Short mmCIF file of C-alpha atoms in Angstrom, two decimals:
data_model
loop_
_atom_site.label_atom_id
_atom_site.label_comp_id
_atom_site.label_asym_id
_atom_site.label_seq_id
_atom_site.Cartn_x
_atom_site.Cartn_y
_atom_site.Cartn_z
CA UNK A 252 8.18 29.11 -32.12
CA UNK A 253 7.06 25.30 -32.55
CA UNK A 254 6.71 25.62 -28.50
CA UNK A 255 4.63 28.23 -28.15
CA UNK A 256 2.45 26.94 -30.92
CA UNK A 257 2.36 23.55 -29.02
CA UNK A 258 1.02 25.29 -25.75
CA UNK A 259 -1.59 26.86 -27.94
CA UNK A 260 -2.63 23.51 -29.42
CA UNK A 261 -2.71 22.31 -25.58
CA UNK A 262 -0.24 19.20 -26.59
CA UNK A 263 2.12 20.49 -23.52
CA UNK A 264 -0.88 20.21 -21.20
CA UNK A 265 -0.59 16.02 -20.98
CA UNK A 266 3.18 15.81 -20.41
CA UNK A 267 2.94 18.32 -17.72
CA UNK A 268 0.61 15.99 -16.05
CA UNK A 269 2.46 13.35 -16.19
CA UNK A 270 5.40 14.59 -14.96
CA UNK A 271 3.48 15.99 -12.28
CA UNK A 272 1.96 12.87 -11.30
CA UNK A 273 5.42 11.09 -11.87
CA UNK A 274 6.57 13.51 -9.04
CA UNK A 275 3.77 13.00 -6.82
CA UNK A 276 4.87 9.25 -6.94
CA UNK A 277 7.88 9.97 -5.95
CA UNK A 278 7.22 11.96 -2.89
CA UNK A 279 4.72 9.28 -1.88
CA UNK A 280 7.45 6.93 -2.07
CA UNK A 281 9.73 8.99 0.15
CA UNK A 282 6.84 10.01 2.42
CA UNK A 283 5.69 6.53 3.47
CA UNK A 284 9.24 5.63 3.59
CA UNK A 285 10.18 7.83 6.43
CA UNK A 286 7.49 8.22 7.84
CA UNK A 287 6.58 6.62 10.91
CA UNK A 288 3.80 3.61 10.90
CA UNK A 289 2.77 3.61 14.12
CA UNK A 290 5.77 2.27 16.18
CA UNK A 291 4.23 1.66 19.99
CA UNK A 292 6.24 3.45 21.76
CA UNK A 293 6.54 3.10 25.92
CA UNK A 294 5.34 6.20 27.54
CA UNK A 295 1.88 5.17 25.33
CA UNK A 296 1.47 2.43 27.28
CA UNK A 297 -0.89 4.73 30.62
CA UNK A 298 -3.10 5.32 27.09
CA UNK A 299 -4.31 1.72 26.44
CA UNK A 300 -7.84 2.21 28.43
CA UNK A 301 -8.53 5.40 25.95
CA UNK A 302 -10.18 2.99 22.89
CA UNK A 303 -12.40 2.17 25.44
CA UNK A 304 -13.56 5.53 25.70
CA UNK A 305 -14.41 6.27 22.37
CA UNK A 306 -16.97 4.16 21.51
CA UNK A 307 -15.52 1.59 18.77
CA UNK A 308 -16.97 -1.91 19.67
CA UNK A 309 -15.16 -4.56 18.44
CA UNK A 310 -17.38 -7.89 18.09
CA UNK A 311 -17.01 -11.38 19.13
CA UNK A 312 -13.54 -10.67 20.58
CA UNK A 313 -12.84 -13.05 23.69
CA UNK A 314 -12.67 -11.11 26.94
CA UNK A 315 -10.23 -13.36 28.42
CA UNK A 316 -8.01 -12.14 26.05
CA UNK A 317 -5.19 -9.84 27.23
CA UNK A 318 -2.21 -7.52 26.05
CA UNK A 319 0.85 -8.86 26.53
CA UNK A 320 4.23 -7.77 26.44
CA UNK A 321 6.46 -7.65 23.04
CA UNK A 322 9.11 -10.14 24.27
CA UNK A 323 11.74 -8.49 22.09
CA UNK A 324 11.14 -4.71 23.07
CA UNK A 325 8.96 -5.40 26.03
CA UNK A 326 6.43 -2.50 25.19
CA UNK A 327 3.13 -4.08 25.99
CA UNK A 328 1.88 -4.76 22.59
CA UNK A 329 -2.05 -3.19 22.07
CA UNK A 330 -4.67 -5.41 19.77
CA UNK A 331 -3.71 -5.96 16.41
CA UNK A 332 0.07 -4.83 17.28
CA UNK A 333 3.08 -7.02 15.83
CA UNK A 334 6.78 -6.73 16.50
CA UNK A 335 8.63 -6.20 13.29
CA UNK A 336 12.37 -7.78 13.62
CA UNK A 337 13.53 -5.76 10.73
CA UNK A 338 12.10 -2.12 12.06
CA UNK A 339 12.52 -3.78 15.67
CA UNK A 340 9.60 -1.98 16.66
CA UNK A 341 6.24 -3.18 17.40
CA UNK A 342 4.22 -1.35 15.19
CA UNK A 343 -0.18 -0.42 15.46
CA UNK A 344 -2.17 -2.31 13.43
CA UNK A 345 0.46 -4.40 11.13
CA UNK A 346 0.10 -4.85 8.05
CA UNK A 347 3.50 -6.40 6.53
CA UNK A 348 7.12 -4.93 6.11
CA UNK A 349 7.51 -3.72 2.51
CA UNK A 350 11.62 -4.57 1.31
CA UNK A 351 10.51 -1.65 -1.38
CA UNK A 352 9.77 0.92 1.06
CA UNK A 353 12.51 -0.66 3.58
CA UNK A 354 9.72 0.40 6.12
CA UNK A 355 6.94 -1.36 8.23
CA UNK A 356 3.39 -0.90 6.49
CA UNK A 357 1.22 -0.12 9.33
CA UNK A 358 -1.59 2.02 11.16
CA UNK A 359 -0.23 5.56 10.10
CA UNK A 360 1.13 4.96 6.75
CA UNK A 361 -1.36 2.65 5.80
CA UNK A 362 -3.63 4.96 3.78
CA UNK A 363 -1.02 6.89 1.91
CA UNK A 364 0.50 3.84 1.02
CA UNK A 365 -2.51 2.78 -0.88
CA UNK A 366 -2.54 6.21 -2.40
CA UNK A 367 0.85 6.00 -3.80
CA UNK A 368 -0.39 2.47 -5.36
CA UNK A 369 -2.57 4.44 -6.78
CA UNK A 370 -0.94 6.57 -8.37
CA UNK A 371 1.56 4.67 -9.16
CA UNK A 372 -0.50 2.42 -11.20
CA UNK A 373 -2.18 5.12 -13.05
CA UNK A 374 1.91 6.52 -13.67
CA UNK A 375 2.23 2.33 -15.30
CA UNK A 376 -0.59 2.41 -17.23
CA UNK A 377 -0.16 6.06 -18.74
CA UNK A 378 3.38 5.15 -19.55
CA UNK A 379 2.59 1.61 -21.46
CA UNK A 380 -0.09 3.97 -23.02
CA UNK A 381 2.32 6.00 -24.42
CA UNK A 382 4.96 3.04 -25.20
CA UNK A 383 2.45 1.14 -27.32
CA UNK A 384 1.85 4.17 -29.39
CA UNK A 385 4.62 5.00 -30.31
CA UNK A 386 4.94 1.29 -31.42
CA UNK A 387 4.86 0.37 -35.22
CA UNK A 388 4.85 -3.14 -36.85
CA UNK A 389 5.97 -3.88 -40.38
CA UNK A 390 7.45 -7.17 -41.96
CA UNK A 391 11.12 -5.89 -42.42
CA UNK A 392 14.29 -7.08 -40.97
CA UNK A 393 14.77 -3.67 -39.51
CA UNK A 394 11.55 -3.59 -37.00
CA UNK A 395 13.15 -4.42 -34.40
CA UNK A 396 16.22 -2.86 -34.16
CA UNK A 397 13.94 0.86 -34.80
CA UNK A 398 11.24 -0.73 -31.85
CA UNK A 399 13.36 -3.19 -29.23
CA UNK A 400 13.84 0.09 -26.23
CA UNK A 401 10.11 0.75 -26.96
CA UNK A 402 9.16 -2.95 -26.84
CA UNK A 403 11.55 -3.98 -23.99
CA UNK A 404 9.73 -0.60 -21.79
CA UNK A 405 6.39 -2.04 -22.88
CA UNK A 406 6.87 -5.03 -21.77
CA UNK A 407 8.67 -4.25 -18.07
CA UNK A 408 5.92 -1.37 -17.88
CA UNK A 409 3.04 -4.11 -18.35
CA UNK A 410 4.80 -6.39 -15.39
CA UNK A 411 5.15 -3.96 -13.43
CA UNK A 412 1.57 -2.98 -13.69
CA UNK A 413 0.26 -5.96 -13.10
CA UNK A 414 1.95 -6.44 -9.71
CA UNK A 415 0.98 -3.01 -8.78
CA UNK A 416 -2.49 -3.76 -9.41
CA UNK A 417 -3.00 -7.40 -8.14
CA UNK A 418 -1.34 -5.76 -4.95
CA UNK A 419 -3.85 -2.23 -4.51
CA UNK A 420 -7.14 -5.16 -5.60
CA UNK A 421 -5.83 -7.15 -2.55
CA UNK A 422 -5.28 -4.34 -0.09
CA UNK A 423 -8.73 -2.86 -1.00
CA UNK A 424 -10.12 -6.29 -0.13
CA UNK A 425 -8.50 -6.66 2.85
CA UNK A 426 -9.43 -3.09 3.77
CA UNK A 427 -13.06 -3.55 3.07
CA UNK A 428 -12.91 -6.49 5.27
CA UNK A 429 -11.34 -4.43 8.03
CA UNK A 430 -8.22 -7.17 8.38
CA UNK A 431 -4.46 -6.53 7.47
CA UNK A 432 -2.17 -8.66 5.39
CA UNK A 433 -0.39 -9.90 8.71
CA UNK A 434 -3.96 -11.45 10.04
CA UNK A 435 -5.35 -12.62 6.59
CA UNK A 436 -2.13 -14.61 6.30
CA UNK A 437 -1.53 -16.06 9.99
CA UNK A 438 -5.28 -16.02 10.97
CA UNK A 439 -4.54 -19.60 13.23
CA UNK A 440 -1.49 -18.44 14.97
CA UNK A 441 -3.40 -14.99 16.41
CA UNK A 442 -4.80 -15.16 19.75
CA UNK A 443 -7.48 -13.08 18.89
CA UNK A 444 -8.64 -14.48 15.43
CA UNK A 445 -7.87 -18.00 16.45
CA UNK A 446 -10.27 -18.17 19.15
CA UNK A 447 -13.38 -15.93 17.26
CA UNK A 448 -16.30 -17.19 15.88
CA UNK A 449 -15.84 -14.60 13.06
CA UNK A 450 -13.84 -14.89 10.00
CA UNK A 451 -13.40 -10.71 9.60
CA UNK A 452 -14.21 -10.45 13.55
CA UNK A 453 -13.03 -6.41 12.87
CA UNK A 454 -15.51 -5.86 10.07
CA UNK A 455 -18.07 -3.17 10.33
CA UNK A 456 -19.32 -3.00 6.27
CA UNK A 457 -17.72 -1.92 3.63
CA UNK A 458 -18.73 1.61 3.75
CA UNK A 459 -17.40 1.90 7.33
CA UNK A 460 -14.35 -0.20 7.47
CA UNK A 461 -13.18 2.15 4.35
CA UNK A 462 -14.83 5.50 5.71
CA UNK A 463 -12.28 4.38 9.11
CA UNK A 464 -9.39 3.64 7.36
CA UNK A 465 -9.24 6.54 5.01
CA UNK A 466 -10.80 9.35 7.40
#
């Protein structure tokens, strides 16, 4: 049959993939979702000494400056900690609260959330790939009434991609700098940015800040 003699010719072999990595999206979508992003919760509180113990120094960070307590859910808020009115949580290490996901962007679902960017970039650009193939121009009255779903797809596909992408270039930045979205954009109102000598008082080097983030 014309299938069979398809798989043969391995011209099943790229849809498969895509629709693979289609799915993948998709669970990404749903798994940073749900998942939680690192809500603080109260019992954690008796664990705030514990960074302390393991070694990470953090540079040209005031001493005089000290946790406080969330006034909305009165958890005492560690370093780098913001209370999200939307999630009303605090959540670790902040990064923004994504209306997409309707979820809080934060320590733990930080690093699949730039995978599913990822992938869901390389989804945009396969699929305007395979749009603007299947594209053809001639001079006739009828062009565009054979081409306008391919065209319209195109041309949402290509917005859409470059959103997705100006978005993973500035995470990657941000993550290379060790700093979060939340502290990039409201560097003066943070205690503990407003009063360093340091610009990126969190960054380590490239290599490390990402080595941290993603391991």
């Amino acid at each position: 049959s014309d299938l069979q003699k398809q798989e043969e010719r391995g011209e099943l072999l790229q849809p498969l993939i895509f629709v693979l990595l289609v799915l993948c999206s998709v669970l990404l979508y749903f798994k940073v979702s749900l998942m939680d992003p690192g809500f603080v919760k109260p019992e954690e509180e008796e664990k705030e000494g514990e960074d302390k113990g393991q070694g990470v120094v953090i540079p040209q960070i005031p001493g005089d400056i000290k946790l406080r307590r969330c006034g909305y859910c009165l958890v005492k808020q560690p370093m780098r900690a913001k209370h999200c009115q939307l999630c009303q949580h605090c959540v670790r290490r902040y990064d923004h609260h994504c209306p997409w996901l309707e979820n809080c962007v934060g320590e733990r679902n930080h690093p699949l959330f730039i995978v599913y960017l990822s992938v869901q970039l390389l989804v945009l650009l396969w699929g305007g790939h395979v749009a603007w193939s299947g594209l053809y121009f001639e001079q006739s009255g009828e062009w565009l009434q054979h081409n306008i779903f391919l065209l319209v797809s195109f041309l949402l596909i290509f917005i859409f991609t470059v959103v997705v992408l100006l978005l993973l270039v500035s995470h990657l930045y941000l993550i290379s700098c060790n700093t979060t979205t939340w502290e990039f954009m409201s560097h003066h109102h943070i205690s503990y940015l407003r009063h360093s000598e340091l610009e990126h008082p969190f960054d380590q080097g490239i290599i490390l800040n990402l080595w941290r983030f993603f391991c």
